[in-house]
Coordinates of C-alpha atoms and ligand atoms in Angstrom, one line a residue:
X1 CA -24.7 7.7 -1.7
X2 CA -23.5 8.6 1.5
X3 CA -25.6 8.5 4.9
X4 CA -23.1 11.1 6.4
X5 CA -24.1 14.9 6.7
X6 CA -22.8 17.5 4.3
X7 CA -20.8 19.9 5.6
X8 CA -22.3 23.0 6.3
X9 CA -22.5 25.6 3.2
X10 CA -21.0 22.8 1.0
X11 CA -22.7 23.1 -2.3
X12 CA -20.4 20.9 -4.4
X13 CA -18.1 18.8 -3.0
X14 CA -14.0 18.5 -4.9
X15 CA -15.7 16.4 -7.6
X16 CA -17.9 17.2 -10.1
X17 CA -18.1 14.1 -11.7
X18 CA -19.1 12.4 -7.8
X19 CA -21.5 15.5 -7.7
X20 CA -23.8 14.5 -10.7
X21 CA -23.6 10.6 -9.4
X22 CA -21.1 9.8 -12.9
X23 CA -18.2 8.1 -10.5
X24 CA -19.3 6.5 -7.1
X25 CA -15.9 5.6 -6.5
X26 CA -15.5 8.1 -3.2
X27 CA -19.7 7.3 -1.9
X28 CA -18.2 9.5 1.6
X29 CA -17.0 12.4 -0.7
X30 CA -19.1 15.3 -0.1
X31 CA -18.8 15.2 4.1
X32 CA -16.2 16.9 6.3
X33 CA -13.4 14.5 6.4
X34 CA -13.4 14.2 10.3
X35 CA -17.0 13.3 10.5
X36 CA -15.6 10.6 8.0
X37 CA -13.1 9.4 10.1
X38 CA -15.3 9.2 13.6
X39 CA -17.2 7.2 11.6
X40 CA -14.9 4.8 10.5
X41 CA -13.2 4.8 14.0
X42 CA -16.6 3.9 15.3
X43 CA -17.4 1.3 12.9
X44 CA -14.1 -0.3 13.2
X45 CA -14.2 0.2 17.3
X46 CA -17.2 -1.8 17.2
X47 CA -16.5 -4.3 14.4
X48 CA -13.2 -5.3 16.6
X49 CA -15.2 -5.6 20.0
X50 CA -17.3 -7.6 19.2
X51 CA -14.9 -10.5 18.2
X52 CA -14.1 -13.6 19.9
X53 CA -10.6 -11.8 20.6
X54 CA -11.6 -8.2 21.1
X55 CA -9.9 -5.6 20.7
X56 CA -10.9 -3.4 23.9
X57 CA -12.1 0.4 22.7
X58 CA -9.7 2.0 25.0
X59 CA -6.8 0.4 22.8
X60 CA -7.6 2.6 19.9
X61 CA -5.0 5.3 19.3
X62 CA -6.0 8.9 17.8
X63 CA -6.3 7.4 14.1
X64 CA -3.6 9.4 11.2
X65 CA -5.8 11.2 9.0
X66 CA -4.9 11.6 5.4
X67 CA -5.2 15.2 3.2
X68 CA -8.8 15.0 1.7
X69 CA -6.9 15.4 -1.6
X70 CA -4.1 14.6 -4.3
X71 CA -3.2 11.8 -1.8
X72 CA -3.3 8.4 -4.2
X73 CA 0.2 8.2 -5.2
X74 CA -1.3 5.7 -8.4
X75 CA -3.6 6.1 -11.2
X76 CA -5.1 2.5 -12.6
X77 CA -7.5 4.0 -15.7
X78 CA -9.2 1.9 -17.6
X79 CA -8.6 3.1 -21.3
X80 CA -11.7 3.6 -23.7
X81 CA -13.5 5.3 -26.2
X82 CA -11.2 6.2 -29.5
X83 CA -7.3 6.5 -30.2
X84 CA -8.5 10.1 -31.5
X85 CA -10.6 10.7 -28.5
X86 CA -9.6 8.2 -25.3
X87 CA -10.8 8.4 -21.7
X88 CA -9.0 7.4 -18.9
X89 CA -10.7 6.3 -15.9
X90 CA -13.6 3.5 -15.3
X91 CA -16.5 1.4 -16.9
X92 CA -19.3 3.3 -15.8
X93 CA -23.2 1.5 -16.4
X94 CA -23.1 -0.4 -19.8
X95 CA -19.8 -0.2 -19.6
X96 CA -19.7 3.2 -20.7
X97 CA -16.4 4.9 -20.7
X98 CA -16.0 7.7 -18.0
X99 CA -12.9 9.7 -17.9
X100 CA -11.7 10.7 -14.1
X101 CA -8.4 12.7 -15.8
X102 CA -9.9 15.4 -13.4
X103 CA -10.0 13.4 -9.9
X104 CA -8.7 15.1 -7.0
X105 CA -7.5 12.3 -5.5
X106 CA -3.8 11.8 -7.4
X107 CA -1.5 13.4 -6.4
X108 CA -0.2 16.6 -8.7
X109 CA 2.7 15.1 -11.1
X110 CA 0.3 12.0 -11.7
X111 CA -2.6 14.4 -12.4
X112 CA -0.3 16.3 -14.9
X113 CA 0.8 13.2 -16.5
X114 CA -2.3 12.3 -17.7
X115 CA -3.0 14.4 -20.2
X116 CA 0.4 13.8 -21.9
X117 CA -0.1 10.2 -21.9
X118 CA -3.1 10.7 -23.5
X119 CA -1.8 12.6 -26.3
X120 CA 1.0 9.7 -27.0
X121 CA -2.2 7.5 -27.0
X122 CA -3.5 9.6 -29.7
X123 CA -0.3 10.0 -31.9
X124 CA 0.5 6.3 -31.4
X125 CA -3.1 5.3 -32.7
X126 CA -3.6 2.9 -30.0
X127 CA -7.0 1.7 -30.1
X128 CA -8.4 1.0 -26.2
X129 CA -9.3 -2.3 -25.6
X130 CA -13.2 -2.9 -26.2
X131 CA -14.3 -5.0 -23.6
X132 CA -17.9 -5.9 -25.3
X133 CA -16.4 -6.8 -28.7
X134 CA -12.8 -8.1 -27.6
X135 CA -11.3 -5.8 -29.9
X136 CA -8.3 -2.8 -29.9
X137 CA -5.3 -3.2 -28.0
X138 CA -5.2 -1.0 -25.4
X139 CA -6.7 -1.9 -21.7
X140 CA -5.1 0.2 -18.6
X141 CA -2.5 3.1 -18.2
X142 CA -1.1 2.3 -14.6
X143 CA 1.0 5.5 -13.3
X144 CA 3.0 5.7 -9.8
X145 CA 4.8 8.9 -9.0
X146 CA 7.4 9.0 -6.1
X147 CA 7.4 11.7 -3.9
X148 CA 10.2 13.4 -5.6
X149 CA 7.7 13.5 -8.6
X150 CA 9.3 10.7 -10.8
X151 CA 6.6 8.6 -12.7
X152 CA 6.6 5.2 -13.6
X153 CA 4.1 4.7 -16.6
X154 CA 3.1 1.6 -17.7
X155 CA 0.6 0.6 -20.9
X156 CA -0.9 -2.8 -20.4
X157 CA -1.8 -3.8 -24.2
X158 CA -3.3 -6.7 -25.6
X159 CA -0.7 -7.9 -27.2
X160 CA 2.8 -6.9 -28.5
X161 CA 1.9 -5.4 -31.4
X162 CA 2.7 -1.7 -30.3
X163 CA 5.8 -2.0 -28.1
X164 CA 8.5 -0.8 -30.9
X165 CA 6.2 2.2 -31.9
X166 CA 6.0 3.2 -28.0
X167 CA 9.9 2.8 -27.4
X168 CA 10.0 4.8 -30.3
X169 CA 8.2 7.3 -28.4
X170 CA 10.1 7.5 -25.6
X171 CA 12.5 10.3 -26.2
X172 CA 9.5 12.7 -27.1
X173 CA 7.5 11.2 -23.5
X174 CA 10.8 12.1 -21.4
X175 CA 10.8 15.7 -23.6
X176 CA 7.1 16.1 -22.2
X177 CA 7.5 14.6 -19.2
X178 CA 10.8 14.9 -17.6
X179 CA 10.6 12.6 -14.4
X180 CA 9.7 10.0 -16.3
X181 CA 11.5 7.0 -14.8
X182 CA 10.4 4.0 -15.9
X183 CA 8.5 3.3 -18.7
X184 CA 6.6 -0.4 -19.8
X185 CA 4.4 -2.3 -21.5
X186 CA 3.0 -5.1 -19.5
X187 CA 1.1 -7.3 -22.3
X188 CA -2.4 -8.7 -21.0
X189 CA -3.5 -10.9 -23.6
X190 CA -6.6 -12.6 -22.0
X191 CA -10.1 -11.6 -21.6
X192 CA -10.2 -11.7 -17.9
X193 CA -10.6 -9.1 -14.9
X194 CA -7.3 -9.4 -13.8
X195 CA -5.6 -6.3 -14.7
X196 CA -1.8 -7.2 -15.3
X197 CA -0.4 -9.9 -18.0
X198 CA 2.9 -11.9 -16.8
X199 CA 4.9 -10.4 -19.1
X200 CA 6.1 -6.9 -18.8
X201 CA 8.5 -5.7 -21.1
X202 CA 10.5 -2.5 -19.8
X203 CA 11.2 0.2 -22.2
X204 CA 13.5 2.8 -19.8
X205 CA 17.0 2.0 -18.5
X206 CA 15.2 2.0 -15.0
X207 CA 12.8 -1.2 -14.3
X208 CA 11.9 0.6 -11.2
X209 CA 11.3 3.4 -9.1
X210 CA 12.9 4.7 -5.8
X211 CA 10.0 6.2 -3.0
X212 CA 11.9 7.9 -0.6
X213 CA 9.6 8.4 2.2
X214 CA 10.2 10.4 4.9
X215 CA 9.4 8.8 8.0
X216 CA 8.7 11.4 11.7
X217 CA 11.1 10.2 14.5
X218 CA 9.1 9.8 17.8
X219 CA 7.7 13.0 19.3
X220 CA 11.4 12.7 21.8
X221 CA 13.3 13.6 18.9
X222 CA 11.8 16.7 17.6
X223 CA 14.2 19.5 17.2
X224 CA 13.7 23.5 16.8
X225 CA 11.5 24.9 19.6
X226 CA 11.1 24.3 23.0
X227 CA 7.8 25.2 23.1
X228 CA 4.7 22.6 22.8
X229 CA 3.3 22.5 19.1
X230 CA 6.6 24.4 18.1
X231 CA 9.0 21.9 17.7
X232 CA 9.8 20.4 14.1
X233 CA 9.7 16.5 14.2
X234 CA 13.2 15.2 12.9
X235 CA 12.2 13.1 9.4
X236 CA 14.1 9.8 8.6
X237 CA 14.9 8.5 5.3
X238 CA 13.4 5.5 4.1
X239 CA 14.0 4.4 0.3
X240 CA 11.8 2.2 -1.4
X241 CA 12.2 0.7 -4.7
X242 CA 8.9 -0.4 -5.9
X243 CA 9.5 -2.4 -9.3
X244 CA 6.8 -2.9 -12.2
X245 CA 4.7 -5.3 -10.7
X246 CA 4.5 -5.3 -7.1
X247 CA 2.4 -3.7 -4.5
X248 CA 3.1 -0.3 -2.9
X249 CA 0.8 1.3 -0.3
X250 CA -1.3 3.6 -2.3
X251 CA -1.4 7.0 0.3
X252 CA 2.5 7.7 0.5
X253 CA 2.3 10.3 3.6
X254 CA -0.2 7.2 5.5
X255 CA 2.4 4.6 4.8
X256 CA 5.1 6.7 6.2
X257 CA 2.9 7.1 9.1
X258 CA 1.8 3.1 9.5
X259 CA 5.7 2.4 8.9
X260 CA 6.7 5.1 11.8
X261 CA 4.0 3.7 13.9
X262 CA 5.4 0.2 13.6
X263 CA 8.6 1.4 14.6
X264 CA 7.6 3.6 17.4
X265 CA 5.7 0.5 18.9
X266 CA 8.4 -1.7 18.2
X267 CA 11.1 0.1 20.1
X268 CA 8.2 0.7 23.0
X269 CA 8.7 -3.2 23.6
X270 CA 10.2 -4.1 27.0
X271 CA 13.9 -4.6 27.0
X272 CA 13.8 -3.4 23.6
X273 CA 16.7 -1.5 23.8
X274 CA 19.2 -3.9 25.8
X275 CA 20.7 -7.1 25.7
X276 CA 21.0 -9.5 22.6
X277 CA 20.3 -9.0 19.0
X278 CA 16.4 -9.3 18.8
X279 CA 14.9 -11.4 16.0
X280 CA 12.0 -9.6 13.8
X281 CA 9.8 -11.5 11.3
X282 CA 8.2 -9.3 8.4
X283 CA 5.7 -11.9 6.8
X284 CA 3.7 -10.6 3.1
X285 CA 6.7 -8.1 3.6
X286 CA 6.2 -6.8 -0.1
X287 CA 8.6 -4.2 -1.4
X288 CA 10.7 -4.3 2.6
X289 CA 8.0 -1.2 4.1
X290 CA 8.1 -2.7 8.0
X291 CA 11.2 -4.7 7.2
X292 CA 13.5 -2.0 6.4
X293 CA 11.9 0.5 9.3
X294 CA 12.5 -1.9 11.7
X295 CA 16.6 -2.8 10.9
X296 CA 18.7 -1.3 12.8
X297 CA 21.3 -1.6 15.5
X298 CA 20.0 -4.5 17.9
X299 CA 17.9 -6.2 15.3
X300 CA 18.1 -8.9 12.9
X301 CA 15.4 -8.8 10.4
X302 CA 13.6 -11.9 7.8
X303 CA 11.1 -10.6 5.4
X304 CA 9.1 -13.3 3.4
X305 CA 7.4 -12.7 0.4
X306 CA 6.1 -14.3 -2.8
X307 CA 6.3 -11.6 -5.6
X308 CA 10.2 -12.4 -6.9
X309 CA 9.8 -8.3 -8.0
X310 CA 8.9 -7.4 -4.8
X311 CA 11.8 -8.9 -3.3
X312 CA 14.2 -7.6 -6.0
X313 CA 12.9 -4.6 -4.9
X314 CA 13.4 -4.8 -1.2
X315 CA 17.2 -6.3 -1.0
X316 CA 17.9 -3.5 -3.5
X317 CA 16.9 -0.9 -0.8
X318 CA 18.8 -2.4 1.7
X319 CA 21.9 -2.4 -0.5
X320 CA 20.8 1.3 -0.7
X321 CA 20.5 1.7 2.8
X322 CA 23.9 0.0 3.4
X323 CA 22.6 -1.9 5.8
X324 CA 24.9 -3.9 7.9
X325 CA 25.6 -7.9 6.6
X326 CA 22.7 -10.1 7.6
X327 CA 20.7 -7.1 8.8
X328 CA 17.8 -7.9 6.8
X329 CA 17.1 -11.1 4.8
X330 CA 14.6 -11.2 2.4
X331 CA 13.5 -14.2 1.2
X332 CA 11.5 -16.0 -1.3
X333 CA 7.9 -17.8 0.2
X334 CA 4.5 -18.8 1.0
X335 CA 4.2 -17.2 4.4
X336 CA 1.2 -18.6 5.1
X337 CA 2.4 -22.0 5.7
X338 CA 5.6 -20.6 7.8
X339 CA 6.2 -21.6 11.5
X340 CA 7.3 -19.1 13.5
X341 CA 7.5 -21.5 16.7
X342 CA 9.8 -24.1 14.7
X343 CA 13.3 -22.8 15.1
X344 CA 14.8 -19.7 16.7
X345 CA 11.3 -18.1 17.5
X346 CA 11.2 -14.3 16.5
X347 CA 11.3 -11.3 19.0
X348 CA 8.6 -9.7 16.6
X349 CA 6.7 -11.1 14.2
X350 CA 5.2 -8.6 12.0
X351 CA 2.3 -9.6 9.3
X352 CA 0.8 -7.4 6.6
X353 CA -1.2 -9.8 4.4
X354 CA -3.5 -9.4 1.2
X355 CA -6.8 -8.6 2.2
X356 CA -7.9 -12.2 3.0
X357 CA -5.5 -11.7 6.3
X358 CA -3.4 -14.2 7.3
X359 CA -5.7 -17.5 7.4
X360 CA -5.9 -20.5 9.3
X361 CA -3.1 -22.5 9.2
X362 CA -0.5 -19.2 10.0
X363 CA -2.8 -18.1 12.7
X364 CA -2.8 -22.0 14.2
X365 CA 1.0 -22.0 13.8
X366 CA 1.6 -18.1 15.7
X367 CA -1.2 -18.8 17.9
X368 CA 1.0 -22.2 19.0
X369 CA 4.4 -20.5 18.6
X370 CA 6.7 -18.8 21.8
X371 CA 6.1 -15.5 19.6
X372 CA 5.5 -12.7 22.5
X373 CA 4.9 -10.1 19.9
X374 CA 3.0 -9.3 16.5
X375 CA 2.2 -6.2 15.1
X376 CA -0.6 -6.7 12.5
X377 CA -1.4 -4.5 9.4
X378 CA -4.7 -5.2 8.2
X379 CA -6.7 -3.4 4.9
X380 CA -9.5 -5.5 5.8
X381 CA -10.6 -5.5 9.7
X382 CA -13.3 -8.4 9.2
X383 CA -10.3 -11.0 7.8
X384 CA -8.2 -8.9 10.8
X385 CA -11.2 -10.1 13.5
X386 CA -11.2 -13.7 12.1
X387 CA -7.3 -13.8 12.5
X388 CA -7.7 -12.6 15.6
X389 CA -10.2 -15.3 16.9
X390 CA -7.6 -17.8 15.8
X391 CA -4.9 -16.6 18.0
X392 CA -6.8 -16.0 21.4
X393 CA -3.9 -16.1 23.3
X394 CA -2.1 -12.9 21.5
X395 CA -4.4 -9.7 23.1
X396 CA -4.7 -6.6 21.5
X397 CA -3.0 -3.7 23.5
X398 CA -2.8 -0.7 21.2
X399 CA -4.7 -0.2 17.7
X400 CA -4.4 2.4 15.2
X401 CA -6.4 3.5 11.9
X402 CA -4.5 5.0 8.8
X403 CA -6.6 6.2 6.9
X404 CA -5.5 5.0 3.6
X405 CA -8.7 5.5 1.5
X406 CA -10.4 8.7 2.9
X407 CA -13.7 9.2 1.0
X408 CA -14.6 5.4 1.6
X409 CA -15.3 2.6 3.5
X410 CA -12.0 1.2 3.6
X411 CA -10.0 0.7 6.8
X412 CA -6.5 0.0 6.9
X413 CA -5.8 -1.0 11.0
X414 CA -2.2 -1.7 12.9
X415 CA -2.6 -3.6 15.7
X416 CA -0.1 -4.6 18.8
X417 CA -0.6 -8.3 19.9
X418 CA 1.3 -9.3 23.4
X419 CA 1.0 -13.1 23.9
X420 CA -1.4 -13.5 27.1
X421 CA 0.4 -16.2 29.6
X422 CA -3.0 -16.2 31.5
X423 CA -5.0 -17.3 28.7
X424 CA -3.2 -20.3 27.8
X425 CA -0.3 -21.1 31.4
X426 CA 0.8 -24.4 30.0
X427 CA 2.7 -22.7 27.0
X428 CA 6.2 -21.8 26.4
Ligands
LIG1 C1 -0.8 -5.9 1.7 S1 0.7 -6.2 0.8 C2 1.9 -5.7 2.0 C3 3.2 -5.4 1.5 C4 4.2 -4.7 2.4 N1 4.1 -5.2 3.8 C5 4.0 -3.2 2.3 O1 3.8 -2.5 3.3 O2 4.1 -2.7 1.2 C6 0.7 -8.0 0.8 C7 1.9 -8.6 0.2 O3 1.8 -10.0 0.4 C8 2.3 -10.7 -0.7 N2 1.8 -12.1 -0.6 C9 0.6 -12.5 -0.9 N3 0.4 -13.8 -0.6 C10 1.6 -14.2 -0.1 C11 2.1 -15.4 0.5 N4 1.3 -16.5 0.5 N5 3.3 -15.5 1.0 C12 4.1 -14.4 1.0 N6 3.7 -13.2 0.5 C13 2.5 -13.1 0.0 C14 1.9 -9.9 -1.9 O4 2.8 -10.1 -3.0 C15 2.1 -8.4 -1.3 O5 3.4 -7.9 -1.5

């Protein structure tokens, strides 16, 4: 339970299910958002200050708060109970079954999905998956919608037993749900905890599905009103394609604001905006988020990442984009054993890795690079603190908190790293 105060009058908070203690998924639920967010300001201000590379608490941005609901843009439910009767959501104690159909938290087309995908469960007579006895075929329903409200619904099953009966099914499912874009099964045979099998067998024409986010120019390029507060902020385009298996942030209108941050920082550099082509680095770049903000006219951008669907997903954006030849590369890696001091050293490296951060032998290798510049996206801020101690010639300047994950603990943190000549003179 949380330690936070209630807010005042508040008798239930949006969930009844967190209300009687059934899902603890959201511990922060029932207090006023921005007493949440001071407190994970403070937590994170503090965390950060105290490393061996501090981040000073007058770096710290106002943080981007997120709507207090339908903000997760993905449902992962655990399937259980019966093909007659199944329940979507988590293991509760004893692995009980606890269906979360009603969260708050998705967003409205997955929310309305739900239900209907249930029903196919039902017709279909696929059994969910019993963890305790090994038995049934059914494990997770995994559904994404975009912001247009398309959906991408995907059943991982046991085995492959079911797959014609659910194509069969899917003229009815795009009858019932009509942005239905891509739909799969992903088959999971092994008893493990890892949720997603290797194989992933698409059943739409579409193998993935286009996020166009909308991303606020910087405050100089509002338009409407000339009056403070009155002016619209001009919105720019950015289309993602976010296949079957690869990671997308999970709070669309936070990632446009982490992405637009990034940017805004980005074009803040010195000389940013004259002279030659500048060089940015997008390591873990994932589906192209930073690395497709950042092209543009002046900039050559590499993005480096291991998922081979993540990166079918990023060059097609940029075909989408029409980006300019050799605007942005992506390529296939391990970026954690990358050297960004070894050839043409990079303008801007930017680093958004898994929540382990980036480890030692990538920190060693920035920390001994030429790199000036790296803007790092952390979801964990104690993996971000140990980077950080690694690299104690790159000082933070500016920070930011997104909150990704309202209702919880989690932090998800941009940082802007300048390399510090006085800390180490004898390099570069
Ligand atoms: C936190 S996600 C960030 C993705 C992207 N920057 C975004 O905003 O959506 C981390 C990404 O790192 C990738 N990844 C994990 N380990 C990697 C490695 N050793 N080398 C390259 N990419 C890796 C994952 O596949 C995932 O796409």
């Amino acid at each position: 339970m949380s330690d936070l105060p209630t807010a005042p009058g508040m008798a239930a908070s949006l969930c009844a299910l967190h209300d009687v203690g059934t899902c603890r998924s959201c511990p922060h639920l029932s207090a006023p958002l921005t007493a949440q967010l001071a407190r994970k300001q403070a937590r994170v201000t503090r965390l950060l200050a105290d490393g061996a590379n501090p981040v000073p608490p007058r770096a710290w941005e106002e943080p981007a708060a997120s709507a207090p609901e339908r903000f997760r843009n993905k449902a992962k439910m655990v399937v259980s109970g019966t093909a007659a009767e199944p329940l979507l959501g988590i293991l509760g104690p004893g692995g009980r079954g606890v269906d979360l159909r009603s969260c708050p938290l998705h967003v409205p087309q997955v929310a309305a999905a739900l239900p209907v995908l249930a029903h196919t469960i039902t017709e279909l007579g696929l059994t969910p998956y019993d963890v305790s006895a090994r038995r049934g075929e059914l494990k997770y329903l995994l559904v994404t919608a975009s912001p247009d409200g398309d959906l991408m619904v995907r059943f991982v099953l046991r085995s492959r037993r079911h797959v014609a009966a659910l194509r069969a099914a899917l003229p009815d499912l795009q009858r019932r749900l009509p942005t239905l874009a891509v739909l799969s099964a992903n088959i999971q045979p092994v008893h493990q905890a890892i949720i997603e099998g290797p194989e992933e067998i698409v059943l739409t024409e579409e193998d993935r599905l286009l996020m166009r986010l909308q991303l606020p120019e910087p405050p100089g390029a509002a338009v409407g009103g000339v009056q403070e507060g009155m002016a619209r902020r001009r919105m720019r385009e950015l289309p993602l394609f976010v296949p079957t298996r690869s990671f997308f942030q999970t709070n669309t209108a936070i990632a446009e604001q982490l992405y637009a941050t990034a940017r805004d920082w980005a074009d803040a550099a010195p000389g940013a905006a004259v002279g030659r082509e500048r060089l940015v680095w997008d390591l873990f770049c994932g589906v192209g988020g930073f690395a497709l903000t950042l092209a543009g006219p002046g900039r050559r951008v590499l993005g480096v990442e291991v998922s081979a669907s993540a990166i079918d997903g990023a060059r097609a954006a940029a075909r989408l984009m029409r980006l300019p030849e050799g605007a942005v590369r992506i390529e296939a890696g391990d970026a954690s054993v990358l050297d960004p001091g070894a050839g043409a050293v990079p303008d801007l490296l930017v680093v958004n890795p898994p929540r382990r951060g980036i480890g030692a032998e990538l920190a060693a290798r920035i920390e001994a690079s030429g790199v000036e510049r790296v803007l790092y996206s952390s979801c964990n801020p104690v993996s971000l603190a140990s980077d950080l101690e690694r690299m104690p010639s790159l000082r933070a300047g500016r920070a930011r908190l997104f909150d990704m994950f309202p209702h919880t603990d989690h932090a998800e943190v941009l940082v802007d790293l300048r390399r510090d000549r006085m800390t180490h003179p004898n390099r570069h």
